[in-house]
Amino acid sequence: MSSRRPRPPARVPSVVVAASALALGAAALTGCTTSAPGGGPASPSTSAAPSPAASGATPTADPGYTPPPLVSSPLALDCAALLDPAAGVLPTLWPGLAAADAPDAPDADALDDALAPVAEADGTVCDWVDAAGDHVTVGVAAYDEASLTAIANDLVASSNSVPSYGVEGYFSLHGGTGVARALPTGRLVVAESTTFAEPGSAEPVMTQLLAAVGEGGAG
């Protein structure tokens, strides 16, 4: 009885195995590729420009923006009625205080930065001088509510708030001149002098001015 030896398993040609491997690799690559609309490959996500929100960029204001102009009404007041040099403590603080020639209100170029807006608004500017030659200059102008809000916003950033004036008030020093401002309803009231070293120095003048202008800005 003859015995048979087992037949060895059939061998797949190495050329066929290599071709199959290449085909599988190509299929895998094809499955991982996405196409952008129009048939081209999509750009890598890292090449996309970041949005302002993602990058934290802050939008800048339009450089062409100009704030609206202030809206005012002409206001002609009697200087003697605004400030009585003989009243209260004024003679003690400024002996011999007497009316002086103030620049005409429309002549804004003759005034400083504090009083020029009063002149430009066709308001009232008055000046007094004492025996020592110290001047007290005041101005009152009429503005609408939106304009007064804009003025107040500027003063918040550039001056110190003064609650003791009884209305919204501010004080600042410009060189050697103290400038007090108050914003009763409908009015901008300004008083300045080289003798105003701090807010309290201007308070007697501001008290009289605000009383003369009256509650609610009538004057």
XYZ file of N, CA and C in Angstrom:
657
model
N 0.864 -1.179 0.000
C 0.000 0.000 0.000
C 0.896 1.223 0.000
N 0.639 2.012 -0.925
C 1.503 3.218 -1.046
C 0.929 4.370 -0.254
N 1.729 5.221 0.354
C 1.269 6.424 1.107
C 1.555 7.671 0.281
N 0.594 8.626 0.442
C 0.753 9.893 -0.290
C 1.177 10.999 0.662
N 2.055 11.803 0.216
C 2.465 12.963 1.014
C 1.489 14.117 0.818
N 1.156 14.848 1.903
C 0.187 15.984 1.764
C 0.720 17.028 0.782
N -0.214 17.574 0.017
C 0.151 18.603 -0.960
C 0.327 19.937 -0.237
N 1.394 20.611 -0.446
C 1.577 21.936 0.214
C 0.570 22.951 -0.309
N 0.153 23.905 0.555
C -0.847 24.902 0.126
C -0.323 25.739 -1.037
N -1.301 26.141 -1.839
C -0.932 26.937 -3.026
C -0.398 28.280 -2.595
N 0.622 28.775 -3.235
C 1.236 30.066 -2.905
C 0.726 31.139 -3.860
N 0.357 32.236 -3.262
C -0.110 33.359 -4.086
C 1.110 34.105 -4.581
N 1.149 34.372 -5.824
C 2.321 35.088 -6.358
C 2.516 36.414 -5.647
N 3.776 36.752 -5.378
C 4.086 38.000 -4.654
C 3.665 39.228 -5.412
N 3.601 39.117 -6.721
C 3.164 40.280 -7.527
C 1.727 40.621 -7.234
N 0.864 39.551 -7.060
C -0.551 39.790 -6.774
C -0.716 40.421 -5.406
N 0.058 39.962 -4.399
C -0.046 40.528 -3.041
C 0.323 42.000 -3.039
N 1.400 42.354 -3.740
C 1.820 43.774 -3.772
C 0.777 44.631 -4.427
N 0.171 44.139 -5.506
C -0.858 44.932 -6.197
C -2.059 45.137 -5.307
N -2.452 44.093 -4.554
C -3.600 44.237 -3.666
C -3.323 45.275 -2.577
N -2.105 45.233 -2.051
C -1.759 46.207 -1.011
C -1.816 47.625 -1.532
N -1.327 47.824 -2.752
C -1.390 49.171 -3.338
C -2.822 49.614 -3.528
N -3.681 48.706 -3.958
C -5.088 49.052 -4.186
C -5.767 49.423 -2.890
N -5.502 48.664 -1.808
C -6.102 48.978 -0.520
C -5.624 50.336 0.005
N -4.331 50.619 -0.195
C -3.811 51.924 0.254
C -4.454 53.064 -0.476
N -4.641 52.905 -1.791
C -5.280 53.972 -2.573
C -6.700 54.174 -2.125
N -7.411 53.050 -1.839
C -8.802 53.175 -1.386
C -8.874 53.903 -0.055
N -7.930 53.595 0.842
C -7.935 54.270 2.147
C -7.707 55.759 1.995
N -6.779 56.145 1.130
C -6.525 57.568 0.905
C -7.728 58.241 0.288
N -8.380 57.559 -0.644
C -9.558 58.136 -1.289
C -10.659 58.371 -0.284
N -10.834 57.477 0.657
C -11.887 57.621 1.640
C -11.638 58.751 2.603
N -10.402 59.223 2.809
C -10.089 60.292 3.759
C -10.035 61.647 3.110
N -10.239 61.723 1.836
C -10.135 62.998 1.133
C -11.515 63.572 0.907
N -11.678 64.902 1.266
C -12.940 65.591 0.993
C -12.701 66.610 -0.085
N -13.716 66.835 -0.832
C -13.606 67.776 -1.943
C -14.373 69.022 -1.629
N -13.794 70.149 -1.992
C -14.481 71.426 -1.837
C -15.422 71.608 -2.998
N -16.486 72.431 -2.828
C -17.386 72.712 -3.957
C -16.576 73.147 -5.165
N -16.924 72.569 -6.301
C -16.214 72.901 -7.523
C -15.219 71.830 -7.880
N -15.090 70.783 -7.023
C -14.277 69.645 -7.408
C -12.877 69.661 -6.881
N -12.332 70.765 -6.395
C -10.964 70.831 -5.919
C -10.869 70.343 -4.487
N -9.722 69.964 -4.036
C -9.565 69.508 -2.657
C -9.756 70.673 -1.689
N -10.339 70.360 -0.545
C -10.595 71.403 0.445
C -9.279 71.910 1.002
N -9.209 73.189 1.292
C -8.004 73.766 1.874
C -7.895 73.326 3.315
N -6.706 73.129 3.824
C -6.557 72.759 5.234
C -7.143 73.828 6.135
N -7.735 73.403 7.281
C -8.401 74.352 8.168
C -7.443 75.391 8.724
N -6.164 75.063 8.792
C -5.205 76.027 9.350
C -4.966 77.209 8.432
N -5.354 77.102 7.166
C -5.102 78.209 6.240
C -6.211 79.227 6.231
N -7.359 78.913 6.906
C -8.479 79.852 6.904
C -8.154 81.035 7.799
N -8.536 82.248 7.366
C -8.272 83.453 8.147
C -9.193 83.475 9.349
N -8.693 83.739 10.560
C -9.558 83.757 11.746
C -10.518 84.924 11.687
N -11.734 84.697 12.223
C -12.728 85.766 12.260
C -12.341 86.752 13.343
N -12.824 88.006 13.277
C -12.498 88.988 14.323
C -12.872 88.498 15.698
N -14.041 87.768 15.786
C -14.474 87.298 17.097
C -13.507 86.266 17.641
N -13.020 85.366 16.747
C -12.122 84.318 17.199
C -10.760 84.872 17.574
N -10.295 85.856 16.869
C -8.964 86.388 17.127
C -8.939 87.417 18.240
N -10.137 87.819 18.718
C -10.200 88.813 19.787
C -9.976 90.227 19.311
N -10.077 90.478 18.014
C -9.850 91.825 17.486
C -10.974 92.750 17.925
N -10.648 93.985 18.292
C -11.637 94.973 18.711
C -11.923 95.924 17.566
N -13.211 96.044 17.179
C -13.524 96.971 16.085
C -13.131 98.382 16.461
N -12.599 99.107 15.551
C -12.203 100.491 15.796
C -13.293 101.432 15.319
N -13.355 102.615 15.955
C -14.365 103.602 15.577
C -14.070 104.142 14.190
N -15.128 104.522 13.542
C -14.993 105.105 12.213
C -14.205 106.404 12.322
N -13.035 106.478 11.685
C -12.225 107.696 11.823
C -12.909 108.928 11.260
N -13.939 108.724 10.444
C -14.629 109.864 9.877
C -15.775 110.368 10.737
N -15.994 109.745 11.940
C -17.117 110.143 12.785
C -16.861 111.513 13.403
N -17.887 112.356 13.369
C -17.814 113.674 13.986
C -19.000 113.822 14.929
N -18.756 114.138 16.205
C -19.884 114.287 17.132
C -20.806 115.403 16.682
N -22.096 115.271 16.963
C -23.041 116.304 16.540
C -22.749 117.623 17.239
N -23.052 118.742 16.605
C -22.783 120.048 17.223
C -23.709 120.292 18.406
N -23.240 121.129 19.335
C -24.078 121.514 20.468
C -25.193 122.441 19.986
N -26.351 122.291 20.602
C -27.516 123.104 20.232
C -27.788 124.096 21.359
N -27.723 125.371 21.052
C -27.884 126.410 22.069
C -28.910 127.434 21.621
N -29.287 128.278 22.584
C -30.192 129.399 22.312
C -29.553 130.674 22.862
N -29.700 131.811 22.175
C -29.130 133.063 22.698
C -29.669 133.363 24.097
N -28.802 133.883 24.943
C -29.201 134.185 26.322
C -28.513 135.476 26.758
N -29.306 136.541 26.886
C -28.780 137.838 27.319
C -29.277 138.117 28.731
N -28.334 138.168 29.685
C -28.685 138.399 31.077
C -28.017 139.666 31.585
N -28.597 140.252 32.641
C -28.037 141.448 33.267
C -26.926 141.014 34.219
N -25.697 141.458 33.971
C -24.579 141.051 34.808
C -24.788 141.456 36.260
N -25.375 142.620 36.491
C -25.613 143.072 37.858
C -26.587 142.147 38.577
N -27.502 141.550 37.826
C -28.448 140.617 38.430
C -27.809 139.243 38.661
N -26.806 138.910 37.853
C -26.134 137.629 38.028
C -25.272 137.600 39.282
N -24.537 138.678 39.516
C -23.609 138.701 40.643
C -23.634 140.084 41.281
N -24.098 140.132 42.519
C -24.129 141.387 43.264
C -22.855 141.469 44.102
N -21.915 142.335 43.734
C -20.632 142.400 44.450
C -20.771 142.776 45.922
N -21.895 143.352 46.295
C -22.068 143.780 47.687
C -22.738 142.715 48.541
N -23.108 141.594 47.930
C -23.899 140.604 48.663
C -23.024 139.618 49.425
N -23.534 139.197 50.577
C -22.934 138.094 51.316
C -21.473 138.316 51.670
N -20.673 137.270 51.409
C -19.260 137.291 51.800
C -18.359 137.830 50.696
N -18.909 138.220 49.576
C -18.071 138.647 48.455
C -17.185 139.845 48.797
N -17.688 140.870 49.498
C -16.795 141.998 49.813
C -15.612 141.578 50.676
N -15.780 140.561 51.503
C -14.673 140.090 52.343
C -13.632 139.356 51.512
N -14.119 138.538 50.583
C -13.206 137.758 49.749
C -12.532 138.624 48.688
N -13.312 139.554 48.116
C -12.784 140.404 47.047
C -13.152 141.859 47.364
N -12.354 142.526 48.171
C -12.677 143.909 48.547
C -12.742 144.830 47.317
N -13.766 145.661 47.291
C -13.903 146.624 46.203
C -14.269 145.986 44.879
N -14.850 144.781 44.894
C -15.216 144.106 43.645
C -16.165 144.986 42.832
N -15.803 145.271 41.599
C -16.600 146.154 40.754
C -16.638 145.615 39.333
N -17.690 145.974 38.617
C -17.850 145.494 37.244
C -16.714 146.002 36.366
N -16.279 145.163 35.468
C -15.228 145.517 34.506
C -15.735 145.212 33.109
N -15.033 145.684 32.116
C -15.429 145.421 30.734
C -15.017 144.009 30.343
N -15.994 143.170 30.110
C -15.719 141.800 29.677
C -15.712 141.764 28.158
N -15.011 140.818 27.566
C -15.068 140.685 26.105
C -16.505 140.436 25.660
N -16.843 140.955 24.506
C -18.186 140.712 23.991
C -18.401 139.211 23.855
N -19.584 138.754 24.247
C -19.876 137.319 24.217
C -19.657 136.688 22.849
N -20.028 137.332 21.757
C -19.795 136.690 20.457
C -18.321 136.545 20.082
N -17.440 137.276 20.776
C -16.021 137.255 20.424
C -15.330 136.111 21.161
N -15.522 134.879 20.681
C -14.973 133.710 21.354
C -13.458 133.707 21.333
N -12.851 134.324 20.343
C -11.394 134.320 20.240
C -10.734 135.082 21.384
N -11.470 135.983 22.015
C -10.910 136.776 23.098
C -11.030 136.070 24.450
N -11.630 134.860 24.465
C -11.873 134.140 25.704
C -11.065 132.855 25.744
N -10.937 132.280 26.945
C -10.201 131.029 27.082
C -11.129 129.843 26.798
N -10.580 128.643 26.987
C -11.325 127.439 26.635
C -12.574 127.237 27.477
N -12.601 127.773 28.681
C -13.766 127.591 29.547
C -14.927 128.488 29.153
N -14.625 129.722 28.757
C -15.685 130.686 28.455
C -16.003 130.783 26.963
N -15.101 130.297 26.112
C -15.363 130.371 24.673
C -16.665 129.674 24.273
N -17.005 128.494 24.842
C -18.290 127.879 24.476
C -19.484 128.750 24.811
N -19.389 129.531 25.898
C -20.481 130.445 26.248
C -20.632 131.507 25.165
N -19.514 132.044 24.702
C -19.562 133.046 23.637
C -20.094 132.458 22.350
N -19.634 131.247 22.012
C -20.084 130.617 20.776
C -21.575 130.310 20.815
N -22.124 130.104 22.029
C -23.557 129.846 22.184
C -24.363 131.133 22.271
N -23.699 132.287 22.094
C -24.359 133.598 22.195
C -24.946 133.771 23.593
N -24.141 133.392 24.605
C -24.577 133.562 25.985
C -24.103 134.875 26.567
N -24.068 134.936 27.902
C -23.685 136.160 28.613
C -22.341 135.955 29.311
N -21.416 136.886 29.128
C -20.120 136.857 29.802
C -19.963 138.155 30.586
N -19.600 138.041 31.874
C -19.448 139.216 32.730
C -18.130 139.127 33.493
N -17.586 140.288 33.838
C -16.283 140.328 34.505
C -16.323 141.359 35.622
N -15.679 141.001 36.754
C -15.522 141.927 37.870
C -14.065 141.924 38.295
N -13.599 143.029 38.869
C -12.222 143.132 39.338
C -12.236 143.750 40.736
N -11.345 143.272 41.603
C -11.308 143.821 42.962
C -10.167 144.813 43.112
N -9.994 145.313 44.337
C -8.996 146.351 44.584
C -7.575 145.861 44.343
N -7.370 144.556 44.452
C -6.032 144.001 44.231
C -5.777 143.673 42.768
N -6.791 143.877 41.935
C -6.635 143.587 40.515
C -6.990 142.166 40.118
N -7.541 141.382 41.052
C -7.964 140.014 40.740
C -9.332 140.030 40.061
N -9.448 139.270 38.988
C -10.701 139.224 38.227
C -11.540 138.006 38.607
N -12.823 138.188 38.557
C -13.787 137.093 38.626
C -14.631 137.202 37.361
N -14.535 136.215 36.504
C -15.246 136.236 35.221
C -16.238 135.087 35.186
N -17.467 135.382 34.748
C -18.497 134.346 34.723
C -19.162 134.322 33.349
N -19.801 133.217 33.055
C -20.543 133.079 31.810
C -21.724 132.157 32.000
N -22.807 132.451 31.310
C -24.008 131.611 31.359
C -24.507 131.433 29.933
N -24.772 130.173 29.563
C -25.284 129.871 28.223
C -26.433 128.888 28.338
N -27.295 128.916 27.332
C -28.463 128.028 27.295
C -28.247 126.948 26.242
N -28.421 125.682 26.654
C -28.278 124.539 25.745
C -29.455 123.599 25.909
N -29.682 122.772 24.881
C -30.705 121.740 25.034
C -30.138 120.598 25.875
N -31.018 119.662 26.261
C -30.619 118.619 27.205
C -29.533 117.708 26.647
N -29.625 117.365 25.365
C -28.621 116.485 24.761
C -27.245 117.144 24.764
N -27.208 118.448 24.520
C -25.935 119.167 24.518
C -25.342 119.237 25.921
N -26.180 119.467 26.919
C -25.696 119.514 28.296
C -25.159 118.148 28.723
N -25.782 117.077 28.245
C -25.276 115.736 28.548
C -23.895 115.543 27.935
N -23.705 116.005 26.699
C -22.396 115.902 26.053
C -21.354 116.726 26.798
N -21.723 117.925 27.240
C -20.800 118.765 28.007
C -20.430 118.072 29.322
N -21.435 117.502 29.986
C -21.180 116.814 31.257
C -20.249 115.629 31.063
N -20.429 114.885 29.978
C -19.553 113.738 29.716
C -18.098 114.173 29.559
N -17.887 115.300 28.896
C -16.526 115.824 28.748
C -15.953 116.253 30.102
N -16.795 116.880 30.931
C -16.325 117.357 32.225
C -16.002 116.206 33.168
N -16.737 115.110 33.063
C -16.446 113.945 33.898
C -15.019 113.464 33.666
N -14.580 113.535 32.407
C -13.244 113.051 32.055
C -12.143 114.073 32.340
N -12.495 115.356 32.423
C -11.449 116.385 32.505
C -11.454 117.186 33.800
N -12.487 117.029 34.631
C -12.605 117.847 35.838
C -12.964 116.972 37.040
N -13.033 117.625 38.194
C -13.424 116.939 39.427
C -14.855 117.309 39.788
N -15.644 116.307 40.141
C -17.025 116.551 40.524
C -17.088 117.304 41.850
N -18.053 118.240 41.944
C -18.207 119.050 43.162
C -19.678 119.003 43.593
N -20.048 118.102 44.487
C -21.447 118.012 44.931
C -21.928 119.229 45.703
N -21.018 119.969 46.334
C -21.428 121.075 47.207
C -22.026 122.256 46.454
N -21.950 122.270 45.121
C -22.561 123.371 44.375
C -24.085 123.250 44.326
N -24.623 122.124 44.753
C -26.071 121.965 44.820
C -26.693 121.415 43.560
N -25.992 121.506 42.435
C -26.415 120.892 41.173
C -25.193 120.144 40.642
N -25.302 119.565 39.475
C -24.136 118.893 38.906
C -23.028 119.916 38.691
N -21.927 119.755 39.422
C -20.869 120.756 39.371
C -19.494 120.139 39.205
N -18.561 120.940 38.677
C -17.194 120.469 38.405
C -16.212 121.605 38.674
N -14.969 121.202 38.987
C -13.917 122.190 39.210
C -12.611 121.646 38.648
N -11.826 122.563 38.068
C -10.509 122.187 37.553
C -9.605 123.403 37.604
N -8.298 123.131 37.582
C -7.297 124.193 37.549
C -6.641 124.210 36.181
N -6.565 125.385 35.580
C -5.896 125.563 34.295
C -4.777 126.586 34.502
N -3.559 126.080 34.652
C -2.479 126.977 35.008
C -2.732 127.529 36.398
N -2.782 128.829 36.522
C -3.066 129.431 37.820
C -4.503 129.862 37.976
N -5.385 129.447 37.077
C -6.788 129.862 37.117
C -7.679 128.696 37.508
N -8.535 128.923 38.502
C -9.514 127.922 38.890
C -10.799 128.125 38.104
N -11.371 127.037 37.604
C -12.590 127.106 36.788
C -13.664 126.238 37.432
N -14.786 126.865 37.769
C -15.934 126.151 38.319
C -17.042 126.136 37.271
N -17.681 124.986 37.129
C -18.794 124.859 36.183
C -19.960 124.177 36.883
N -21.163 124.582 36.514
C -22.374 123.949 37.039
C -23.368 123.795 35.900
N -24.212 122.756 36.026
C -25.167 122.446 34.961
C -26.578 122.354 35.525
N -27.152 123.510 35.901
C -28.575 123.482 36.227
C -29.368 123.215 34.955
N -30.635 122.914 35.095
C -31.448 122.543 33.940
C -31.386 123.607 32.853
N -30.943 123.199 31.667
C -30.953 124.085 30.511
C -29.827 125.095 30.445
N -28.897 125.074 31.419
C -27.878 126.112 31.467
C -26.481 125.511 31.705
N -25.475 126.190 31.172
C -24.087 125.980 31.561
C -23.630 127.249 32.259
N -23.198 127.112 33.513
C -22.738 128.259 34.311
C -21.245 128.073 34.566
N -20.461 129.102 34.240
C -19.006 129.045 34.386
C -18.543 130.229 35.226
N -17.625 129.970 36.157
C -16.989 131.050 36.916
C -15.511 130.722 37.022
N -14.655 131.701 36.762
C -13.221 131.456 36.840
C -12.498 132.652 37.428
N -11.394 132.358 38.125
C -10.588 133.415 38.728
C -9.251 132.820 39.161
N -8.230 133.661 39.188
C -6.939 133.217 39.718
C -7.021 133.032 41.231
N -8.082 133.531 41.860
C -8.247 133.366 43.307
C -8.954 132.059 43.657
N -9.425 131.318 42.672
C -10.075 130.031 42.927
C -9.006 128.932 43.000
N -8.514 128.683 44.206
C -7.464 127.682 44.357
C -8.027 126.268 44.476
N -9.292 126.161 44.881
C -9.942 124.855 45.045
C -11.458 125.077 44.948
N -12.249 124.003 44.885
C -13.695 124.170 44.657
C -14.365 125.100 45.660
N -13.951 125.040 46.944
C -14.580 125.899 47.945
C -14.336 127.371 47.711
N -13.224 127.715 47.078
C -12.942 129.127 46.801
C -13.985 129.725 45.873
N -14.491 128.925 44.961
C -15.464 129.413 43.981
C -16.894 129.311 44.473
N -17.097 128.631 45.603
C -18.471 128.351 46.032
C -19.314 129.596 46.297
N -18.786 130.653 46.959
C -19.633 131.839 47.164
C -20.126 132.448 45.855
N -19.269 132.499 44.840
C -19.682 133.035 43.544
C -20.690 132.106 42.878
N -20.421 130.809 42.912
C -21.339 129.858 42.282
C -22.706 129.880 42.960
N -22.719 130.048 44.280
C -23.997 130.098 45.005
C -24.842 131.261 44.518
N -24.215 132.432 44.363
C -24.968 133.591 43.874
C -25.397 133.409 42.420
N -24.496 132.891 41.611
C -24.845 132.715 40.194
C -26.029 131.764 40.025
N -25.979 130.640 40.723
C -27.048 129.654 40.590
C -28.365 130.185 41.136
N -28.297 130.996 42.206
C -29.522 131.613 42.729
C -30.087 132.600 41.717
N -29.210 133.327 41.028
C -29.668 134.294 40.030
C -30.250 133.599 38.803
N -29.613 132.510 38.390
C -30.132 131.757 37.247
C -31.469 131.135 37.585
N -31.639 130.734 38.832
C -32.929 130.257 39.293
C -33.107 128.763 39.140
N -34.038 128.231 39.898
C -34.337 126.809 39.835
C -34.836 126.447 38.455
N -34.293 125.346 37.911
C -34.709 124.907 36.568
C -34.035 125.670 35.461
N -33.069 126.510 35.787
C -32.332 127.190 34.731
C -33.001 128.439 34.202
N -34.061 128.901 34.842
C -34.700 130.129 34.365
C -33.799 131.303 34.696
N -33.732 132.250 33.761
C -32.875 133.394 34.058
C -32.921 134.393 32.936
